[in-house]
Every structure is written in C-alpha cells, then in structure tokens.
Coordinates of N, CA and C in Angstrom, one line a residue:
S20 N 8.0 -8.7 -7.8 CA 7.1 -8.1 -6.9 C 7.6 -8.3 -5.4
V21 N 7.1 -7.4 -4.6 CA 7.4 -7.4 -3.2 C 6.1 -7.5 -2.4
T22 N 6.1 -8.5 -1.4 CA 5.0 -8.7 -0.6 C 5.4 -8.2 0.8
F23 N 4.5 -7.4 1.5 CA 4.8 -6.9 2.8 C 3.6 -7.3 3.7
R24 N 3.9 -8.0 4.8 CA 2.8 -8.4 5.7 C 3.3 -8.1 7.1
S25 N 2.5 -7.5 7.9 CA 2.8 -7.1 9.3 C 1.6 -7.1 10.2
S26 N 1.7 -7.6 11.4 CA 0.6 -7.5 12.3 C 0.5 -6.1 12.9
S27 N 1.5 -5.2 12.6 CA 1.5 -3.9 13.2 C 0.7 -2.9 12.3
V28 N 0.3 -1.8 12.9 CA -0.3 -0.7 12.1 C 0.8 0.2 11.6
L29 N 0.5 1.0 10.6 CA 1.5 1.9 10.0 C 1.2 3.3 10.6
R30 N 2.3 4.1 10.5 CA 2.2 5.6 10.8 C 1.8 6.3 9.4
L31 N 0.8 7.1 9.5 CA 0.3 7.8 8.2 C 1.4 8.5 7.5
G32 N 2.3 9.3 8.3 CA 3.3 10.0 7.6 C 4.3 9.2 6.9
A33 N 4.7 8.1 7.5 CA 5.7 7.2 6.9 C 5.1 6.5 5.6
F34 N 3.8 6.1 5.7 CA 3.2 5.6 4.5 C 3.0 6.6 3.4
D35 N 2.7 7.8 3.8 CA 2.6 8.9 2.7 C 3.9 9.1 2.0
R36 N 5.0 9.1 2.8 CA 6.3 9.3 2.2 C 6.6 8.2 1.2
L37 N 6.3 6.9 1.6 CA 6.5 5.8 0.7 C 5.6 5.9 -0.5
R38 N 4.4 6.2 -0.3 CA 3.4 6.4 -1.4 C 4.0 7.4 -2.4
K39 N 4.5 8.5 -2.0 CA 5.0 9.5 -2.9 C 6.3 9.0 -3.6
R40 N 7.1 8.2 -2.9 CA 8.3 7.6 -3.5 C 7.9 6.6 -4.6
M41 N 6.8 5.8 -4.3 CA 6.4 4.8 -5.3 C 5.8 5.5 -6.5
L42 N 5.2 6.7 -6.3 CA 4.6 7.4 -7.5 C 5.7 8.0 -8.4
R43 N 6.9 8.3 -7.8 CA 8.0 8.8 -8.6 C 8.5 7.7 -9.5
F44 N 8.3 6.4 -9.1 CA 8.8 5.3 -9.9 C 7.9 4.9 -11.0
A45 N 6.9 5.6 -11.3 CA 5.9 5.2 -12.3 C 5.7 6.3 -13.3
P46 N 6.1 6.1 -14.5 CA 7.0 5.1 -15.1 C 8.5 5.5 -14.9
A47 N 9.4 4.6 -15.3 CA 10.8 4.8 -15.2 C 11.3 5.9 -16.1
K48 N 12.3 6.7 -15.6 CA 12.8 7.8 -16.5 C 14.0 7.2 -17.3
Q49 N 14.8 6.3 -16.7 CA 15.9 5.7 -17.4 C 15.9 4.2 -17.3
Q50 N 16.6 3.6 -18.3 CA 16.8 2.1 -18.2 C 17.4 1.7 -16.9
G51 N 16.9 0.7 -16.3 CA 17.4 0.3 -15.0 C 16.8 0.9 -13.8
D52 N 16.0 1.9 -14.0 CA 15.3 2.6 -12.8 C 14.2 1.6 -12.3
S53 N 13.9 1.8 -11.0 CA 12.8 1.1 -10.4 C 11.5 1.5 -11.1
V54 N 10.6 0.6 -11.3 CA 9.3 0.9 -11.9 C 8.2 0.2 -11.0
V55 N 7.3 1.0 -10.4 CA 6.2 0.5 -9.7 C 5.0 0.6 -10.6
V56 N 4.4 -0.6 -10.9 CA 3.3 -0.7 -11.9 C 2.0 -0.7 -11.1
R57 N 2.0 -1.5 -10.0 CA 0.8 -1.7 -9.3 C 1.1 -2.0 -7.8
V58 N 0.2 -1.5 -6.9 CA 0.3 -1.7 -5.5 C -1.2 -2.0 -5.1
K59 N -1.3 -3.1 -4.3 CA -2.7 -3.4 -3.8 C -2.6 -4.0 -2.5
G60 N -3.5 -3.7 -1.6 CA -3.5 -4.4 -0.3 C -4.3 -3.6 0.7
F61 N -4.1 -4.1 2.0 CA -4.9 -3.5 3.1 C -3.9 -2.8 4.0
V62 N -4.2 -1.6 4.5 CA -3.4 -0.9 5.4 C -4.2 -0.4 6.6
R63 N -3.6 -0.3 7.7 CA -4.2 0.3 8.9 C -3.3 1.3 9.5
F64 N -3.8 2.4 9.9 CA -3.0 3.5 10.4 C -3.3 3.7 11.9
A65 N -2.2 4.0 12.7 CA -2.4 4.2 14.1 C -3.2 5.5 14.3
E66 N -3.1 6.4 13.4 CA -3.9 7.7 13.6 C -5.3 7.6 13.2
C67 N -5.7 6.5 12.6 CA -7.1 6.4 12.1 C -7.9 5.3 12.8
G68 N -7.6 5.1 14.1 CA -8.4 4.1 14.8 C -8.2 2.7 14.4
Q69 N -7.1 2.4 13.6 CA -6.8 1.1 13.1 C -7.8 0.4 12.2
E70 N -8.7 1.2 11.7 CA -9.7 0.7 10.7 C -8.9 0.3 9.4
P71 N -9.3 -0.8 8.8 CA -8.6 -1.2 7.6 C -9.1 -0.4 6.4
Y72 N -8.1 -0.1 5.5 CA -8.3 0.6 4.3 C -7.8 -0.2 3.1
L73 N -8.6 -0.2 2.0 CA -8.1 -0.9 0.8 C -7.3 0.2 0.0
Y74 N -6.0 -0.2 -0.3 CA -5.2 0.7 -1.0 C -4.9 0.1 -2.3
Q75 N -5.1 0.9 -3.4 CA -4.8 0.5 -4.8 C -4.1 1.6 -5.5
Q76 N -3.0 1.2 -6.2 CA -2.3 2.1 -7.0 C -2.0 1.4 -8.4
S77 N -2.3 2.1 -9.4 CA -2.0 1.6 -10.8 C -1.3 2.8 -11.5
W78 N 0.0 2.6 -11.7 CA 0.8 3.7 -12.2 C 0.6 4.9 -11.3
R79 N 0.1 6.0 -11.8 CA -0.1 7.2 -10.9 C -1.5 7.3 -10.4
H80 N -2.4 6.4 -10.7 CA -3.7 6.5 -10.1 C -3.7 5.8 -8.7
V81 N -4.2 6.5 -7.7 CA -4.2 6.0 -6.4 C -5.7 6.1 -5.9
E82 N -6.1 5.0 -5.2 CA -7.4 4.9 -4.6 C -7.3 4.3 -3.2
V83 N -7.9 5.0 -2.3 CA -7.9 4.5 -0.9 C -9.4 4.5 -0.4
Q84 N -9.9 3.4 0.1 CA -11.2 3.3 0.5 C -11.3 2.6 1.9
L85 N -12.1 3.1 2.8 CA -12.4 2.5 4.1 C -13.0 1.1 3.8
W86 N -12.3 0.1 4.2 CA -12.7 -1.3 3.9 C -14.2 -1.6 4.3
S87 N -14.6 -1.1 5.5 CA -15.9 -1.4 6.0 C -17.0 -0.9 5.0
L88 N -16.7 0.1 4.2 CA -17.7 0.6 3.2 C -17.7 -0.1 1.9
C89 N -16.7 -1.0 1.7 CA -16.7 -1.8 0.5 C -17.6 -3.0 0.6
P90 N -18.3 -3.4 -0.5 CA -19.2 -4.6 -0.4 C -18.4 -5.8 0.0
G91 N -18.9 -6.5 1.0 CA -18.2 -7.7 1.6 C -17.1 -7.4 2.6
G92 N -17.0 -6.1 3.0 CA -16.0 -5.7 3.9 C -16.1 -6.2 5.3
K93 N -17.4 -6.5 5.7 CA -17.6 -7.0 7.1 C -18.5 -8.3 7.0
T94 N -18.4 -9.1 8.0 CA -19.2 -10.3 8.1 C -20.6 -9.9 8.7
A95 N -21.5 -10.8 8.7 CA -22.9 -10.4 9.2 C -22.8 -10.0 10.6
G96 N -21.8 -10.5 11.4 CA -21.6 -10.1 12.8 C -20.8 -8.8 13.0
G97 N -20.4 -8.1 11.9 CA -19.7 -6.9 11.9 C -18.2 -7.0 12.0
E98 N -17.6 -8.3 11.9 CA -16.2 -8.5 12.0 C -15.6 -8.2 10.6
D99 N -14.3 -7.8 10.7 CA -13.5 -7.6 9.4 C -13.3 -9.0 8.8
V100 N -13.3 -9.0 7.5 CA -13.1 -10.3 6.8 C -11.6 -10.4 6.4
I101 N -10.8 -9.5 6.8 CA -9.3 -9.6 6.5 C -8.6 -9.7 7.8
D102 N -7.3 -10.2 7.7 CA -6.5 -10.3 8.9 C -6.1 -8.9 9.4
P103 N -5.9 -8.8 10.7 CA -5.4 -7.5 11.2 C -4.0 -7.2 10.7
G104 N -3.7 -5.9 10.8 CA -2.4 -5.5 10.4 C -2.4 -5.0 8.9
V105 N -1.2 -5.2 8.3 CA -1.0 -4.6 6.9 C -0.6 -5.8 6.0
Q106 N -1.2 -5.7 4.8 CA -0.9 -6.7 3.7 C -0.8 -5.9 2.4
L107 N 0.4 -5.8 1.8 CA 0.6 -5.0 0.6 C 1.4 -5.9 -0.4
V108 N 1.1 -5.8 -1.7 CA 1.9 -6.3 -2.7 C 2.2 -5.2 -3.7
V109 N 3.5 -5.1 -4.0 CA 4.0 -4.1 -4.9 C 4.6 -4.8 -6.1
I110 N 4.0 -4.5 -7.3 CA 4.4 -5.1 -8.5 C 5.2 -4.1 -9.4
G111 N 6.3 -4.5 -9.9 CA 7.1 -3.6 -10.7 C 8.4 -4.3 -11.1
R112 N 9.3 -3.5 -11.5 CA 10.6 -3.9 -12.1 C 11.7 -3.2 -11.3
N113 N 12.8 -3.9 -11.0 CA 14.0 -3.4 -10.3 C 13.6 -2.8 -9.0
L114 N 12.7 -3.4 -8.3 CA 12.3 -3.0 -7.0 C 13.4 -3.3 -5.9
D115 N 13.4 -2.5 -4.8 CA 14.3 -2.7 -3.7 C 13.4 -3.1 -2.5
P116 N 13.3 -4.5 -2.4 CA 12.4 -5.0 -1.3 C 12.8 -4.5 0.1
E117 N 14.1 -4.5 0.4 CA 14.6 -4.0 1.7 C 14.3 -2.5 1.9
G118 N 14.5 -1.7 0.9 CA 14.2 -0.3 1.0 C 12.7 0.0 1.2
L119 N 11.8 -0.8 0.5 CA 10.4 -0.6 0.6 C 10.0 -1.0 2.0
T120 N 10.5 -2.2 2.5 CA 10.1 -2.7 3.8 C 10.6 -1.7 4.9
R121 N 11.8 -1.2 4.8 CA 12.3 -0.2 5.8 C 11.5 1.0 5.8
A122 N 11.0 1.5 4.6 CA 10.2 2.7 4.6 C 8.9 2.6 5.3
L123 N 8.4 1.3 5.4 CA 7.1 1.1 6.1 C 7.4 1.0 7.6

C-alpha cells in the first residue's frame, strides 16, 4: 500500500489524470502489472474552494462525496473533523509509490 499525506491542496486536472491511471490498473492485464484494488481518503482541490471530499475507489467503482454532507463530517461548531490537506491510501500490488506521489 501507498499512503500519501500533504497539507497542500490538489489540482483537479492532476488528480483526474492520476484517477484515470489508477483505473487502468484494476485489474492487471499481465503478471507483474500494477494492480490498484482500493483507494480511500480525503482530498481537497484548489478549484473547489478547498472543501474536503471523501474519495473511494474499489476496483473500477469510484465514489466522491462532499465531506460536509457525510454524517459526522462537521463538528457541532461547523468545523471539519479531518485534518486539512490531502490524505489518501492506495492498496494494491506492484505499486510505484514515487510515481503515484509525483502524479499528485
């Protein structure tokens, strides 16, 4: 697995290219290929007011939800219950941690 944490926000275009790349890896076409089984975490985009989104990917199924709309997404005072920035975990086989990190 690869864990990515950053206090920075992401650019939507760069993340979309990475998302498409990860979808190509599910499932592997040949022995030894990278396989992305699951991705889960919180992302924030510069183009979206830096609101946190819950990102989930299981094989080719992708779900993105505005975190403030999720149950428990905000405290009673309206504060986010997650750290600022980006937190993603990519689970799979034969992953390239440096390549995934560079893509973000």
